[in-house]
PDB file of C-alpha atoms in Angstrom:
ATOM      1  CA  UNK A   1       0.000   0.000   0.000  1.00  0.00           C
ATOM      2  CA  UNK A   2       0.953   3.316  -0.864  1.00  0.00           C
ATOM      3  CA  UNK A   3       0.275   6.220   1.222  1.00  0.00           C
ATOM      4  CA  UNK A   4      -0.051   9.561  -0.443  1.00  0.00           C
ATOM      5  CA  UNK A   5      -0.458  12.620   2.128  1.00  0.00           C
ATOM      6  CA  UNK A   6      -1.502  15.916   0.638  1.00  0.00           C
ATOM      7  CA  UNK A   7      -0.673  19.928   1.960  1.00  0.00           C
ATOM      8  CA  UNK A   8      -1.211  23.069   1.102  1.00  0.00           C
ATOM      9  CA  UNK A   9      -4.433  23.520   0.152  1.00  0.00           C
ATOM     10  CA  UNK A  10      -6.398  26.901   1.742  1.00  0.00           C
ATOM     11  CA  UNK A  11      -8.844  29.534   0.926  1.00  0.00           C
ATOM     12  CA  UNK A  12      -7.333  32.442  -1.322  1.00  0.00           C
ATOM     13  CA  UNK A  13      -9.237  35.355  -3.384  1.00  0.00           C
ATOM     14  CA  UNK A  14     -10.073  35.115  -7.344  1.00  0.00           C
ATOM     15  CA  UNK A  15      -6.479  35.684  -9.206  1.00  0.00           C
ATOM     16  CA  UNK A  16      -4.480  34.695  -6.403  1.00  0.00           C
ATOM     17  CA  UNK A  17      -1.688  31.579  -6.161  1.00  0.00           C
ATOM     18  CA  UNK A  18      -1.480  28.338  -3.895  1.00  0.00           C
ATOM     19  CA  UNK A  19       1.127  25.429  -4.330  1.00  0.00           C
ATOM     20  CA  UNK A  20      -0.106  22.151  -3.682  1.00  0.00           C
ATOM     21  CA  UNK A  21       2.554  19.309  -1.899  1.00  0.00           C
ATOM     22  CA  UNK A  22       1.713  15.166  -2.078  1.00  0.00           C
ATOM     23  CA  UNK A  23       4.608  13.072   0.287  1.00  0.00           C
ATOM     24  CA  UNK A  24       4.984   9.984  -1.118  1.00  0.00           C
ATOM     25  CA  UNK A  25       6.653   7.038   1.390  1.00  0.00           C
ATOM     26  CA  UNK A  26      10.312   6.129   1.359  1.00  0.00           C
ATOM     27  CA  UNK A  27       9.788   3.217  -0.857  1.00  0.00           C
ATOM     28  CA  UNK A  28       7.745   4.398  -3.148  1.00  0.00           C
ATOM     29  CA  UNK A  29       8.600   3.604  -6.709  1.00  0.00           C
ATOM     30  CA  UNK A  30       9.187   6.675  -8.354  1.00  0.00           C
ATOM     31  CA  UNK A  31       9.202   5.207 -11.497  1.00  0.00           C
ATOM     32  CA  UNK A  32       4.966   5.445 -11.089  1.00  0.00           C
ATOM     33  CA  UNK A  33       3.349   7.843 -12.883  1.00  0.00           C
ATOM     34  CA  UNK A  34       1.861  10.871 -10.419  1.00  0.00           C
ATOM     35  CA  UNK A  35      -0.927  13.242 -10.575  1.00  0.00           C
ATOM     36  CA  UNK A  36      -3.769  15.691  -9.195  1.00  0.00           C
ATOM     37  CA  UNK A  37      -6.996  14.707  -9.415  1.00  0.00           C
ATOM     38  CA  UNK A  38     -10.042  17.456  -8.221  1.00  0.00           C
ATOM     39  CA  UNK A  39     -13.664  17.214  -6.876  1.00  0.00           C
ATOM     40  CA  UNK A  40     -16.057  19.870  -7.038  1.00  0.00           C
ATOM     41  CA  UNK A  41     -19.614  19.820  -5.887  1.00  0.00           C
ATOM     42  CA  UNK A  42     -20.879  20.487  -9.365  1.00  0.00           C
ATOM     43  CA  UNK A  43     -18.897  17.944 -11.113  1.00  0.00           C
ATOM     44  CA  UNK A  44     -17.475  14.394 -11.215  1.00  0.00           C
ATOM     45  CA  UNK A  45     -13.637  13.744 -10.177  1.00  0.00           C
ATOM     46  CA  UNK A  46     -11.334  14.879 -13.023  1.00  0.00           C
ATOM     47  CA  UNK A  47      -7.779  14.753 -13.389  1.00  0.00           C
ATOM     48  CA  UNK A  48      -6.048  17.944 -13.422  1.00  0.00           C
ATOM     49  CA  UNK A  49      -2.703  17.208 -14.128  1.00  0.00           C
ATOM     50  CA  UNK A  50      -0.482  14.394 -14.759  1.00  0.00           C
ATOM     51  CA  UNK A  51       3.801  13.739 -14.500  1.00  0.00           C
ATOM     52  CA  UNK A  52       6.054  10.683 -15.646  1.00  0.00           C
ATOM     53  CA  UNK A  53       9.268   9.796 -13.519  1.00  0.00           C
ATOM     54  CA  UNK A  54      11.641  12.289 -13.898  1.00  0.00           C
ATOM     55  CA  UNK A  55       9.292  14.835 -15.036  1.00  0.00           C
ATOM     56  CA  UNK A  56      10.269  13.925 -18.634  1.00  0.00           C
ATOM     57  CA  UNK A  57       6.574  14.243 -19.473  1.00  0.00           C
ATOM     58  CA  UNK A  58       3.812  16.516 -18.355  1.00  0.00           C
ATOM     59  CA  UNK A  59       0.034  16.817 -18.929  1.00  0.00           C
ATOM     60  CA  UNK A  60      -2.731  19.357 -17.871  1.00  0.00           C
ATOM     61  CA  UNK A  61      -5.824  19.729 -18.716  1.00  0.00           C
ATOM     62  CA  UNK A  62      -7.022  22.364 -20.933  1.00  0.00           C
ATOM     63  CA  UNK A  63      -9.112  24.225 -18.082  1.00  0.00           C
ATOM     64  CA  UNK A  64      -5.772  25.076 -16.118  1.00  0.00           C
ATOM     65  CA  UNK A  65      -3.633  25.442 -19.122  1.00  0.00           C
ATOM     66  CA  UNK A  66      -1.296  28.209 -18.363  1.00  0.00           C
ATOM     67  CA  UNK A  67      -2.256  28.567 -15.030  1.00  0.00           C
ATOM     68  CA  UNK A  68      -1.400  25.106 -13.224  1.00  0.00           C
ATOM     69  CA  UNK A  69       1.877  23.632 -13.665  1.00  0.00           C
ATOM     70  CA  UNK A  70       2.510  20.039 -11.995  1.00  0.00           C
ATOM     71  CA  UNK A  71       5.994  18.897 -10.957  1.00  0.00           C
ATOM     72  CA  UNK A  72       8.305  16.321  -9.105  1.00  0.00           C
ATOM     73  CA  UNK A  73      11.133  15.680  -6.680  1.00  0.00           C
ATOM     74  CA  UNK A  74      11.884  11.958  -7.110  1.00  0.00           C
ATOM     75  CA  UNK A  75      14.701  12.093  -4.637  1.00  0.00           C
ATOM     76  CA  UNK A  76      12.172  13.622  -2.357  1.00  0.00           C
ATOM     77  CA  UNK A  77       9.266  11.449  -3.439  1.00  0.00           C
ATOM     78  CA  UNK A  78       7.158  14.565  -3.987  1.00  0.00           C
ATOM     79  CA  UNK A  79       5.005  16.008  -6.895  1.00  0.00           C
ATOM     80  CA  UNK A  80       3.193  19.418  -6.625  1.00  0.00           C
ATOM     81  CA  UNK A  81       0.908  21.255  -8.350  1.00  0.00           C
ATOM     82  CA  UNK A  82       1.455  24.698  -8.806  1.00  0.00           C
ATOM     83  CA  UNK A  83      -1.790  26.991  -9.589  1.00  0.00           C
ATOM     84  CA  UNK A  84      -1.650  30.908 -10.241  1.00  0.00           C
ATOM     85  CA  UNK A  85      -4.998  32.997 -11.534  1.00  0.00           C
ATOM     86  CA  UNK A  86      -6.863  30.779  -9.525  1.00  0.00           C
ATOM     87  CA  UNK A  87     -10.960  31.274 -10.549  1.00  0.00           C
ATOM     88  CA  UNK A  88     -13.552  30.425  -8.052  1.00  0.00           C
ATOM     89  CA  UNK A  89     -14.268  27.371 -10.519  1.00  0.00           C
ATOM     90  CA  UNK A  90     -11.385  25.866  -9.443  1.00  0.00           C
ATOM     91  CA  UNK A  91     -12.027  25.449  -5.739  1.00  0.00           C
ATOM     92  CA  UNK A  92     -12.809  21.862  -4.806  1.00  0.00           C
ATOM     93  CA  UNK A  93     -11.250  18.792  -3.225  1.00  0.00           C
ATOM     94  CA  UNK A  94      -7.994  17.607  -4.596  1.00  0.00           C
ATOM     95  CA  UNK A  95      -6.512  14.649  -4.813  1.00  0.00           C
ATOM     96  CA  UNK A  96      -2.592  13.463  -5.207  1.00  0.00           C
ATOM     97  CA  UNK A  97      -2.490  10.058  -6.854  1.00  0.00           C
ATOM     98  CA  UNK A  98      -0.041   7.753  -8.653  1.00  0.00           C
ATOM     99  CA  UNK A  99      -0.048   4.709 -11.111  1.00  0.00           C
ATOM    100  CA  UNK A 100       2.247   2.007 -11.950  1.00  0.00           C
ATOM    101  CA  UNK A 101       1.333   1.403 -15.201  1.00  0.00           C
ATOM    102  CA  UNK A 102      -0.689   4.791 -16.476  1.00  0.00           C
ATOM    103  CA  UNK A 103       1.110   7.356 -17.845  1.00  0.00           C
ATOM    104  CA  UNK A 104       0.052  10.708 -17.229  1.00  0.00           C
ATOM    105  CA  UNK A 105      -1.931  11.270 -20.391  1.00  0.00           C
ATOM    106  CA  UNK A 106      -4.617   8.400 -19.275  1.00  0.00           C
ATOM    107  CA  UNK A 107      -4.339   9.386 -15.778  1.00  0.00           C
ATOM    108  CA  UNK A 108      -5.323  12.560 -16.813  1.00  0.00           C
ATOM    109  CA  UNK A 109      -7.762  11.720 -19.487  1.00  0.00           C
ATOM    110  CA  UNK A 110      -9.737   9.154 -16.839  1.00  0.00           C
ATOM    111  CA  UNK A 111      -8.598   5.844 -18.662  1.00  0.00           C
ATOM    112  CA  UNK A 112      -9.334   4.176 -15.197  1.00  0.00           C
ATOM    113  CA  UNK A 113      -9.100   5.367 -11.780  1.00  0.00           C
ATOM    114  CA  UNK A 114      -5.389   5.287 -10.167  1.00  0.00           C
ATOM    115  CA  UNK A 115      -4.229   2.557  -7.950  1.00  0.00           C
ATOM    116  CA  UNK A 116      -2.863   4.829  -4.966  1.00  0.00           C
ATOM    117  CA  UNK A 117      -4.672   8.228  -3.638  1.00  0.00           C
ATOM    118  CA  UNK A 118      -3.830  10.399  -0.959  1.00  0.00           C
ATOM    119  CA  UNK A 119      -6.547  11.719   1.656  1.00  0.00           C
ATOM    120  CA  UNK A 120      -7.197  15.309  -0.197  1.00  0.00           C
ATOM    121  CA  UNK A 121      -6.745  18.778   0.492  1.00  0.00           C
ATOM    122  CA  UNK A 122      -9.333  21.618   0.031  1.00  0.00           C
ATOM    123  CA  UNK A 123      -9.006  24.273  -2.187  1.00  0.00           C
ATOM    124  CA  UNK A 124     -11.868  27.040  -2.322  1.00  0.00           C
ATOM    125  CA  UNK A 125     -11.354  30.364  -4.317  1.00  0.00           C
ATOM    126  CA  UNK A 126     -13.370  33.167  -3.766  1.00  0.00           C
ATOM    127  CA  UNK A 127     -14.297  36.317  -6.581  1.00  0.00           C
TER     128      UNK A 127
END
C-alpha cells in the first residue's frame, strides 16, 4: 500500500496563487506515474494534471492550461501542483495520486481510476 499525504491547500481570493505538496513514502517507486486529481460539488472527479518519472513528461488539462503547472522531486518522493490565476471554478477537493502502469496522459484523461490516492486537500477560491 501506498500512502499519499496531501498539503497546502487553503482559501485564497479570485487571481491569487497556492502550491499544492503530495509526500509519497520512502519506498515508493518513483518510477509510477503521479498526478492531481479534483472534486467539485458540481462535477465528477477529473484529473487535473499528470507527470512521468523524472518529469520527462507533463500533462494538464485544458481548463488550467497556463495557469497550473505540476511537478516532481523523485529524490524527495514529492510532486506538486502549482496553480496561479486561480478562478472560483477551481475550488474543490484535490486529490494526489499515482499509477504504476498509467502514464500521465490516461491518468489525466480518466482511462481508469489510479491505484494509490492520498486523503485530499481543500481548495476554495473566492471572486
Amino acid at each position: 500500500q501506498v500512502q499519499l499525504v496531501e498539503s497546502g491547500g487553503g482559501s485564497v481570493q479570485a487571481g491569487g496563487s497556492l502550491t499544492l505538496s503530495c509526500a509519497a513514502p520512502e519506498y515508493f517507486d518513483s518510477s509510477y506515474s503521479m498526478g492531481w486529481f479534483r472534486q467539485t460539488p458540481y462535477k465528477a472527479r477529473e484529473g487535473v494534471a499528470g507527470i512521468e518519472t523524472k518529469g520527462d513528461k507533463t500533462v494538464v488539462r485544458d481548463s488550467v492550461k497556463g495557469r497550473f503547472t505540476i511537478s516532481r522531486d523523485d529524490a524527495k518522493k514529492t510532486v506538486h501542483l502549482q496553480m496561479n490565476s486561480l478562478k472560483p471554478e477551481d475550488s474543490g477537493w484535490y486529490y494526489c495520486a499515482a499509477d504504476p502502469v498509467l502514464g500521465p496522459y490516461s491518468l489525466v484523461g480518466g482511462l481508469r481510476a489510479p491505484d494509490y490516492w492520498g486523503q485530499g486537500t481543500q481548495v476554495t477560491v473566492s471572486s
